[in-house]
Coordinates of C-alpha atoms in Angstrom, one line a residue:
X1 CA 98.5 105.9 114.8
X2 CA 94.9 107.1 114.4
X3 CA 94.5 107.5 118.1
X4 CA 97.7 109.4 118.4
X5 CA 96.6 111.7 115.6
X6 CA 93.1 112.2 117.1
X7 CA 94.4 113.0 120.6
X8 CA 97.3 115.4 120.0
X9 CA 98.2 118.4 117.9
X10 CA 96.5 121.7 117.2
X11 CA 93.9 120.3 114.7
X12 CA 92.9 116.7 115.5
X13 CA 89.9 116.9 113.2
X14 CA 92.1 117.7 110.2
X15 CA 94.7 115.1 111.1
X16 CA 92.2 112.3 111.6
X17 CA 90.6 113.2 108.3
X18 CA 93.9 113.1 106.5
X19 CA 94.7 109.6 107.9
X20 CA 91.3 108.3 106.9
X21 CA 91.5 109.9 103.4
X22 CA 94.8 108.2 102.7
X23 CA 93.8 104.9 104.2
X24 CA 90.6 104.7 102.2
X25 CA 92.0 106.0 98.9
X26 CA 95.6 105.0 99.0
X27 CA 96.2 108.4 97.3
X28 CA 99.5 110.2 97.3
X29 CA 100.1 113.4 99.3
X30 CA 100.2 115.4 96.1
X31 CA 96.8 114.1 95.1
X32 CA 95.3 115.0 98.4
X33 CA 96.8 118.5 98.5
X34 CA 95.4 119.2 95.0
X35 CA 91.8 118.2 95.9
X36 CA 89.2 120.9 95.1
X37 CA 85.6 121.2 96.1
X38 CA 84.7 120.2 92.5
X39 CA 86.6 117.0 92.8
X40 CA 84.2 115.6 95.4
X41 CA 81.1 113.8 94.4
X42 CA 79.1 113.3 97.7
X43 CA 76.1 111.7 95.9
X44 CA 78.1 108.8 94.4
X45 CA 81.0 108.6 96.9
X46 CA 83.7 109.5 94.4
X47 CA 86.8 111.7 94.6
X48 CA 88.7 112.9 91.5
X49 CA 92.4 112.7 92.1
X50 CA 95.1 114.3 90.0
X51 CA 98.3 112.6 90.9
X52 CA 101.8 111.8 89.6
X53 CA 102.3 112.7 86.0
X54 CA 99.0 114.6 85.9
X55 CA 97.2 111.3 86.0
X56 CA 93.5 111.9 86.6
X57 CA 91.3 109.2 88.1
X58 CA 88.0 108.8 90.0
X59 CA 88.4 107.0 93.3
X60 CA 85.5 105.5 95.3
X61 CA 85.3 106.7 98.9
X62 CA 82.7 105.9 101.5
X63 CA 79.7 108.2 101.6
X64 CA 80.7 108.9 105.2
X65 CA 84.1 110.2 104.2
X66 CA 82.6 112.1 101.4
X67 CA 80.2 113.9 103.8
X68 CA 83.1 114.6 106.3
X69 CA 85.3 116.0 103.5
X70 CA 82.5 118.3 102.3
X71 CA 81.6 119.4 105.8
X72 CA 85.2 120.1 106.6
X73 CA 85.8 122.1 103.4
X74 CA 82.7 124.2 103.7
X75 CA 83.1 124.8 107.5
X76 CA 86.6 126.1 106.8
X77 CA 85.7 128.5 104.0
X78 CA 85.6 126.5 100.7
X79 CA 82.8 128.0 98.6
X80 CA 83.9 128.0 94.9
X81 CA 84.3 124.7 93.0
X82 CA 88.0 125.6 92.5
X83 CA 88.6 126.1 96.3
X84 CA 91.0 123.5 97.8
X85 CA 89.3 120.9 100.0
X86 CA 91.8 120.4 102.9
X87 CA 92.1 123.4 105.1
X88 CA 93.3 124.7 108.4
X89 CA 90.8 126.1 110.9
X90 CA 91.8 129.7 109.7
X91 CA 90.6 128.8 106.2
X92 CA 94.0 128.5 104.5
X93 CA 94.7 125.4 102.4
X94 CA 97.1 122.9 104.0
X95 CA 100.5 122.3 102.5
X96 CA 102.9 119.4 102.7
X97 CA 104.3 120.8 106.0
X98 CA 101.1 119.5 107.7
X99 CA 102.0 116.0 106.8
X100 CA 105.6 116.5 108.0
X101 CA 104.4 117.8 111.4
X102 CA 101.8 115.1 111.7
X103 CA 104.2 112.2 111.2
X104 CA 106.8 113.9 113.4
X105 CA 104.3 114.2 116.2
X106 CA 103.0 110.7 115.8
X107 CA 106.6 109.4 115.8
X108 CA 107.3 111.2 119.1
X109 CA 104.3 109.5 120.7
X110 CA 104.9 106.1 119.0
X111 CA 108.7 105.5 118.7
X112 CA 108.1 102.6 116.3
X113 CA 106.5 105.0 113.8
X114 CA 109.7 107.1 113.7
X115 CA 112.0 104.0 113.8
X116 CA 110.3 102.5 110.8
X117 CA 109.9 105.8 108.9
X118 CA 106.1 105.3 108.7
X119 CA 104.6 108.0 106.5
X120 CA 101.6 108.7 104.2
X121 CA 103.2 106.5 101.6
X122 CA 103.2 103.7 104.1
X123 CA 99.4 104.1 104.4
X124 CA 99.2 103.8 100.6
X125 CA 101.4 100.7 100.6
X126 CA 99.4 99.1 103.4
X127 CA 96.0 99.7 101.7
X128 CA 97.2 98.5 98.3
X129 CA 98.7 95.4 99.9
X130 CA 95.4 94.6 101.6
X131 CA 93.5 95.1 98.3
X132 CA 95.9 92.9 96.4
X133 CA 95.7 90.1 98.9
X134 CA 91.9 90.1 99.0
X135 CA 91.0 91.2 95.4
X136 CA 94.0 90.5 93.3
X137 CA 96.7 92.3 91.4
X138 CA 94.4 93.9 88.8
X139 CA 92.1 95.5 91.4
X140 CA 95.2 96.7 93.4
X141 CA 96.6 98.4 90.2
X142 CA 93.3 100.1 89.6
X143 CA 93.0 101.1 93.2
X144 CA 96.5 102.7 93.0
X145 CA 95.7 104.5 89.8
X146 CA 98.4 102.6 87.9
X147 CA 97.6 102.9 84.3
X148 CA 101.0 102.3 82.8
X149 CA 101.7 99.1 81.0
X150 CA 105.4 98.7 81.9
X151 CA 106.4 95.3 83.2
X152 CA 105.3 91.9 82.0
X153 CA 103.1 91.8 79.0
X154 CA 100.3 90.3 81.1
X155 CA 99.8 93.7 82.8
X156 CA 98.2 94.9 79.6
X157 CA 95.4 92.4 80.2
X158 CA 95.1 92.6 84.0
X159 CA 92.6 95.4 84.5
X160 CA 89.8 96.3 86.9
X161 CA 87.1 98.9 86.6
X162 CA 85.7 101.4 89.1
X163 CA 83.1 98.9 90.3
X164 CA 85.8 96.4 91.4
X165 CA 87.6 99.2 93.2
X166 CA 84.4 100.2 94.9
X167 CA 83.8 96.5 95.9
X168 CA 87.3 96.4 97.5
X169 CA 86.6 99.7 99.4
X170 CA 83.3 98.3 100.7
X171 CA 85.0 95.2 101.9
X172 CA 87.9 97.1 103.5
X173 CA 85.7 99.6 105.3
X174 CA 82.6 97.5 106.0
X175 CA 80.5 100.3 104.4
X176 CA 78.4 99.7 101.3
X177 CA 79.2 101.6 98.2
X178 CA 76.7 102.4 95.4
X179 CA 79.1 101.3 92.6
X180 CA 79.9 98.0 94.4
X181 CA 76.2 97.3 94.7
X182 CA 75.8 98.0 91.0
X183 CA 78.6 95.6 90.1
X184 CA 77.0 92.9 92.3
X185 CA 73.7 93.3 90.5
X186 CA 75.4 93.2 87.1
X187 CA 77.3 90.0 87.9
X188 CA 74.1 88.2 89.1
X189 CA 72.8 85.0 87.5

């Protein structure tokens, strides 16, 4: 899918960035579309996401992705802190139509993508499943930004912090994260 996105279409840089963003963060489309320049912390590798139900959370990202997002936004006209991050080459902010066209194009190149209705939400599900299998349910809930306490009473007690999410990100991407390193130092002997 990544190769198909990076080798077709009229803005392969944007499309590759979108897939990477959603794979690393497991954010929803709405969260990505609302990202502003002020939501990006390139020094600490953090992204402030506003998602479903106006839920606000900080999500660790690799410093490499943070740099690429910043470079992308600034090269395409983002200047003010309130300027949207994800932009077309002409400087306009992207809309949900970009996602629709991206998945249609990938589905035309890879019929199994269309047959299985692979989408941005599928990337979210895949990342969160990986995190759950390797780091447990509590970390997966935090990675997803799930703060509700519906479900079994034990969900009230199963929590993870930003450091645990950063550790999962570092393991998934193979890139160190400052917050994961801080958690490792804190849990030492």
